[in-house]
Amino acid sequence: MGAKAGNTHEVKQISRHVLLYILGAIVLVVGITLLAFYMGKHSTVVQSHPPPRNVELVTAKTHTNCTDMQGAVNSVRQVAQGKGYLHQFEYGRLHPCCIGNYPLDTRDIAFIVVTSSHTHFKAKAILDSWGKGLENLLLVSDVEDPDVGTVTFDELSSTSPSELDGQHHHIWAMKYIHESDELLKKYPNSTKYQSLVRMKSKKWFFLVDDDTWVNIPALVQLAGSYDNRCPVAFGYVWSHVWIEDLDYVSGAAGVLLSSKSFLQMAPSFHSETCPFVHYNDITFGRCTWAQDVQIIHHRGFFFDPPERSKDRHELIWFPPLAEAITYHYVHPKDMLLMSTYSNQRWQYQPKNTAVSTVSIAVNRDGSKR
């Protein structure tokens, strides 16, 4: 009886182990199945991004007369209609007439800076650092401040400016610049419209926030490497981030816009073609595609502040500054420090002339406030 009972107990032990093995195998199979299902879904999300395009296929090889840019413009538009961003090196293969070496200086670029009555101290820091000596610097705010040189428009005036109010500044500034010729005809004595007309003729437009630092000589070099007659916008591209079906340029990192892009986009803002959508960079991004403007991701634009040393001093890490074009979330006290270092490396000396800003706030009809 004892032996038989022992055998029975042993059989039960074996059966229990077998059952545990079977249950373990089932759990493993189920886990693998769920993992495969999850990976399949994840893979689908990744594949929803526009596949890389062979931009060489759309290059208009037969068009080499760059005095007539329509062939180049059509090539860029053809790619832009695919609604996917390009990297800088990809755009370089797009069309021979869109790249080159074009002598430029800061006078060829219109700088449009967004600020507000709460942050005019940041605008002052810009005037003392990277904005020093710039002849075409427009400080767009919700109020006029003679000490800073800000300008405002009827649509931007606010007794309690907020972050969302500031989202309209760049877009309305572009519209006013575009309409400035007609407005100046109606109000020929308007200092404001005279300044905006002057800005309208520039080859490039740079849109930036008042807490963004700009490496001026690097920006000029970038603009001088491309033809402003091609519809293109450079910046840091968010691809299917925050907005899953959109590639758009981060407004915080700054946007370099060719004059051709400006002329294609500015008239359409706040219309059915380019309605305002919550934020200026999202609105801008949707309008680039609607107007066949190609956006280009450039590694020199940063939506974050510069790195700092890892020691107890936490000083700004200087070497990357000279190779960057922008950094966002920069404290006003660091603006001059960063510009001084970068300008020395580039051997760039800002012009000694006073900064030319628009200091008179007027209504749309040209009358002073």
XYZ file of C-alpha atoms in Angstrom:
369
model
C 0.000 0.000 0.000
C 2.801 2.402 0.882
C 4.546 1.852 -2.457
C 1.309 2.206 -4.365
C 0.454 5.397 -2.505
C 3.926 6.708 -3.214
C 3.547 5.965 -6.906
C 0.190 7.698 -6.945
C 1.704 10.762 -5.278
C 4.568 10.803 -7.785
C 2.138 10.586 -10.698
C 0.188 13.512 -9.286
C 3.408 15.519 -8.963
C 4.331 14.806 -12.576
C 0.831 15.696 -13.740
C 0.983 18.973 -11.858
C 4.322 19.856 -13.474
C 3.015 18.953 -16.919
C -0.042 21.117 -16.353
C 2.146 24.032 -15.272
C 4.310 23.613 -18.376
C 1.222 23.592 -20.589
C -0.166 26.723 -18.917
C 3.214 28.414 -19.276
C 3.325 27.542 -22.966
C -0.165 28.951 -23.443
C 0.778 32.195 -21.693
C 3.921 32.435 -23.844
C 1.968 31.906 -27.075
C -0.630 34.481 -26.047
C 2.122 36.960 -25.127
C 3.894 36.475 -28.454
C 0.599 36.908 -30.291
C -0.224 40.127 -28.452
C 3.302 41.441 -29.036
C 3.059 40.677 -32.741
C -0.318 42.402 -32.870
C 1.098 45.461 -31.109
C 4.134 45.562 -33.364
C 1.877 45.258 -36.362
C -0.143 48.253 -35.236
C 3.008 50.201 -34.461
C 4.425 49.337 -37.853
C 1.258 50.597 -39.496
C 1.650 53.960 -37.750
C 5.240 54.275 -38.933
C 4.290 53.344 -42.458
C 1.662 56.082 -42.492
C 4.470 58.611 -42.947
C 5.012 59.648 -46.557
C 7.639 57.320 -48.023
C 10.914 58.957 -49.039
C 10.707 60.222 -52.580
C 13.398 60.025 -55.178
C 13.661 63.745 -55.770
C 16.004 63.178 -58.690
C 13.044 61.850 -60.664
C 11.242 65.187 -60.482
C 14.274 67.279 -61.326
C 13.596 69.231 -64.493
C 16.861 68.339 -66.183
C 15.847 69.993 -69.451
C 15.408 73.414 -67.838
C 18.724 75.150 -67.253
C 17.895 78.753 -68.198
C 17.712 80.326 -64.754
C 16.621 83.692 -66.118
C 13.242 82.023 -66.586
C 12.515 80.406 -63.247
C 9.141 78.908 -64.094
C 10.623 75.469 -64.728
C 12.358 75.518 -61.362
C 9.224 76.746 -59.607
C 7.158 74.016 -61.235
C 9.650 71.382 -60.090
C 9.466 72.578 -56.500
C 5.681 72.713 -56.633
C 5.531 69.213 -58.048
C 7.354 67.874 -55.006
C 5.480 70.119 -52.571
C 2.193 68.695 -53.827
C 3.294 65.385 -52.306
C 2.918 67.161 -48.935
C 6.090 65.743 -47.437
C 9.122 67.600 -46.163
C 12.630 67.292 -47.571
C 16.000 67.382 -45.896
C 18.415 70.080 -46.950
C 20.564 67.668 -48.984
C 17.477 66.380 -50.814
C 16.362 69.866 -51.772
C 19.837 70.474 -53.143
C 19.114 67.857 -55.822
C 15.704 69.249 -56.664
C 16.557 71.754 -59.365
C 19.834 73.367 -60.431
C 18.286 76.830 -60.564
C 17.159 76.718 -56.930
C 20.652 76.420 -55.496
C 23.822 78.393 -56.020
C 25.893 81.153 -54.496
C 24.029 84.434 -54.233
C 25.799 87.386 -52.561
C 23.608 88.555 -49.694
C 23.865 90.606 -46.540
C 21.479 91.424 -43.725
C 19.817 94.138 -45.834
C 18.333 91.414 -48.076
C 16.388 89.810 -45.213
C 13.264 91.119 -43.474
C 13.244 90.088 -39.804
C 9.781 89.796 -38.244
C 9.952 89.301 -34.470
C 6.896 88.492 -32.340
C 6.799 90.087 -28.904
C 4.167 91.413 -26.473
C 3.707 94.133 -23.882
C 4.581 91.563 -21.219
C 7.880 90.620 -22.864
C 9.303 93.841 -24.314
C 12.366 93.300 -22.128
C 13.130 90.326 -24.373
C 12.838 92.505 -27.470
C 15.321 94.936 -25.899
C 17.749 92.058 -25.392
C 17.472 91.280 -29.101
C 18.254 94.885 -30.024
C 21.382 94.679 -27.894
C 22.549 91.346 -29.314
C 21.732 89.614 -32.597
C 19.392 92.399 -33.743
C 22.039 95.109 -33.485
C 22.597 96.924 -36.772
C 19.774 95.191 -38.666
C 18.067 97.611 -41.052
C 14.889 95.616 -41.581
C 13.779 94.544 -38.134
C 10.051 94.589 -37.375
C 9.023 94.098 -33.738
C 5.354 93.114 -33.779
C 3.488 93.535 -30.499
C 0.029 94.157 -29.089
C 0.997 97.725 -28.127
C 3.264 100.482 -29.390
C 6.302 101.134 -27.212
C 8.524 104.027 -28.394
C 11.346 102.911 -26.103
C 11.542 99.553 -27.877
C 10.262 100.436 -31.337
C 7.368 97.992 -31.517
C 4.534 98.164 -34.028
C 0.995 96.873 -33.713
C -2.098 96.453 -35.884
C -5.790 96.738 -35.140
C -6.182 92.963 -35.210
C -3.451 92.467 -32.603
C -4.446 95.064 -30.017
C -5.338 93.480 -26.695
C -5.824 94.728 -23.149
C -4.720 91.352 -21.775
C -2.367 89.679 -24.252
C -2.031 85.929 -23.966
C 0.007 83.231 -25.654
C -2.856 82.520 -28.038
C -3.108 86.212 -28.971
C 0.562 86.130 -29.955
C -0.101 83.297 -32.387
C -1.564 85.800 -34.858
C 1.335 88.268 -34.937
C 3.468 86.774 -37.715
C 0.499 86.075 -39.955
C -0.996 89.567 -39.688
C 2.419 91.136 -40.167
C 2.848 89.188 -43.410
C -0.582 90.290 -44.627
C 0.111 93.950 -43.838
C 3.483 93.816 -45.560
C 1.868 92.268 -48.612
C -0.851 94.950 -48.733
C 1.490 97.834 -47.907
C 1.735 99.182 -51.479
C -1.990 99.808 -51.694
C -2.165 101.137 -48.152
C 0.673 103.570 -48.801
C -1.149 104.906 -51.885
C -4.108 105.752 -49.659
C -1.966 107.131 -46.831
C 1.294 108.372 -48.381
C 2.457 110.063 -45.168
C 2.291 106.903 -43.091
C 5.732 106.085 -41.714
C 4.511 102.613 -40.915
C 3.483 101.732 -44.443
C 6.655 103.236 -45.873
C 8.630 100.839 -43.698
C 6.460 97.862 -44.649
C 6.802 98.651 -48.371
C 10.564 98.638 -47.944
C 10.392 95.233 -46.254
C 8.158 93.781 -48.967
C 10.961 94.065 -51.536
C 13.369 91.859 -49.580
C 14.584 88.529 -50.941
C 14.029 86.563 -47.734
C 11.771 86.793 -44.695
C 12.712 85.451 -41.299
C 9.974 84.813 -38.719
C 11.085 84.397 -35.114
C 9.979 84.780 -31.477
C 11.435 87.238 -28.977
C 13.002 84.428 -26.918
C 14.836 82.919 -29.891
C 18.517 83.628 -30.482
C 19.715 83.963 -34.079
C 23.177 83.428 -35.520
C 23.012 86.212 -38.108
C 26.074 85.334 -40.276
C 25.005 81.664 -40.417
C 21.472 82.672 -41.434
C 22.793 84.950 -44.189
C 25.021 82.151 -45.460
C 22.060 79.754 -45.601
C 19.887 82.219 -47.498
C 22.724 82.986 -49.894
C 22.966 79.318 -50.878
C 19.488 79.225 -52.432
C 17.532 81.206 -54.977
C 14.783 83.262 -53.373
C 12.684 82.857 -56.528
C 11.951 79.232 -55.587
C 9.036 78.624 -53.171
C 10.753 77.190 -50.115
C 10.728 77.517 -46.317
C 13.589 76.374 -44.040
C 13.329 75.450 -40.364
C 12.966 72.605 -37.894
C 10.308 70.237 -39.222
C 7.814 68.483 -36.977
C 6.834 65.397 -38.965
C 3.635 63.695 -37.779
C 4.288 65.018 -34.258
C 1.431 66.682 -32.339
C -0.482 66.772 -35.638
C -0.449 63.247 -37.045
C -1.266 64.090 -40.649
C 0.998 67.106 -41.089
C 4.620 68.042 -41.682
C 5.176 71.630 -40.539
C 7.978 73.953 -39.482
C 8.366 74.816 -35.798
C 7.635 78.498 -35.252
C 9.692 78.495 -32.056
C 12.870 77.584 -33.942
C 12.287 80.275 -36.577
C 11.311 80.076 -40.243
C 13.333 81.315 -43.217
C 10.945 82.048 -46.067
C 11.882 82.927 -49.647
C 10.248 85.947 -51.283
C 8.494 83.605 -53.723
C 6.963 81.699 -50.807
C 5.978 84.962 -49.141
C 4.140 86.131 -52.252
C 2.346 82.786 -52.595
C 1.263 82.561 -48.960
C 0.699 86.058 -47.542
C -2.458 86.909 -49.542
C -4.133 83.652 -48.498
C -3.891 83.877 -44.706
C -7.220 84.175 -42.872
C -9.065 82.886 -45.923
C -10.702 79.586 -46.874
C -7.421 78.546 -48.483
C -5.308 79.232 -45.376
C -7.591 79.608 -42.331
C -6.129 80.168 -38.894
C -5.794 76.842 -37.027
C -5.068 77.305 -33.307
C -1.339 78.081 -33.640
C 0.703 80.097 -36.106
C 3.138 77.324 -37.060
C 0.322 74.851 -37.717
C -1.530 77.478 -39.739
C 1.698 78.262 -41.556
C 2.360 74.561 -42.199
C -1.048 73.894 -43.703
C -0.712 76.981 -45.870
C 2.685 75.910 -47.222
C 1.126 72.764 -48.641
C -2.013 74.552 -49.830
C 0.165 77.028 -51.745
C 2.722 74.489 -53.003
C 5.607 75.768 -50.877
C 8.226 73.129 -50.082
C 9.387 72.951 -46.455
C 12.963 71.918 -45.722
C 14.289 70.488 -42.475
C 17.598 72.085 -41.525
C 19.671 70.802 -38.616
C 20.779 74.327 -37.657
C 17.356 75.306 -36.275
C 16.665 74.345 -32.648
C 13.387 74.609 -30.752
C 15.229 74.101 -27.438
C 17.860 76.221 -25.634
C 21.591 75.542 -26.069
C 23.290 72.854 -24.029
C 25.077 73.769 -20.823
C 28.202 72.355 -19.238
C 27.693 69.326 -17.039
C 29.746 70.732 -14.174
C 28.574 72.823 -11.246
C 28.820 76.071 -13.249
C 26.258 75.015 -15.895
C 27.650 77.497 -18.391
C 26.447 77.650 -21.986
C 28.368 75.168 -24.103
C 29.888 77.503 -26.691
C 31.186 75.345 -29.585
C 27.755 74.375 -31.029
C 26.635 78.017 -31.128
C 28.756 78.970 -34.117
C 27.321 76.112 -36.182
C 23.695 76.663 -35.197
C 21.281 79.112 -36.786
C 18.780 79.451 -33.942
C 18.097 78.399 -30.372
C 14.769 78.830 -28.598
C 13.976 79.565 -24.930
C 17.083 81.715 -24.557
C 17.208 83.959 -21.491
C 17.682 87.663 -22.312
C 20.930 87.822 -20.323
C 22.421 85.082 -22.535
C 21.562 86.732 -25.883
C 24.538 89.090 -25.967
C 26.926 86.465 -24.613
C 25.968 84.021 -27.367
C 26.118 86.619 -30.138
C 29.505 87.877 -29.009
C 31.019 84.393 -29.204
C 29.371 83.456 -32.501
C 30.194 86.772 -34.194
C 33.855 86.432 -33.203
C 34.003 82.967 -34.736
C 32.350 84.176 -37.934
C 34.358 87.416 -37.932
C 31.051 89.231 -38.284
C 30.761 92.857 -37.238
C 27.207 94.245 -36.959
C 26.672 97.542 -38.690
C 27.158 100.573 -36.500
C 24.022 102.223 -37.791
C 21.058 102.515 -35.484
C 18.538 99.740 -35.718
C 15.728 100.718 -38.075
C 12.432 99.757 -36.504
C 8.911 101.029 -36.926
C 8.154 103.159 -33.889
C 4.748 104.571 -34.761
C 1.627 102.539 -34.037
C -1.201 103.475 -36.361
C -4.623 102.299 -37.320
C -5.250 100.535 -40.600
C -6.257 103.826 -42.212
C -2.807 105.243 -41.457
C -3.791 107.604 -38.665
C -1.737 107.650 -35.468
C -3.145 106.041 -32.363
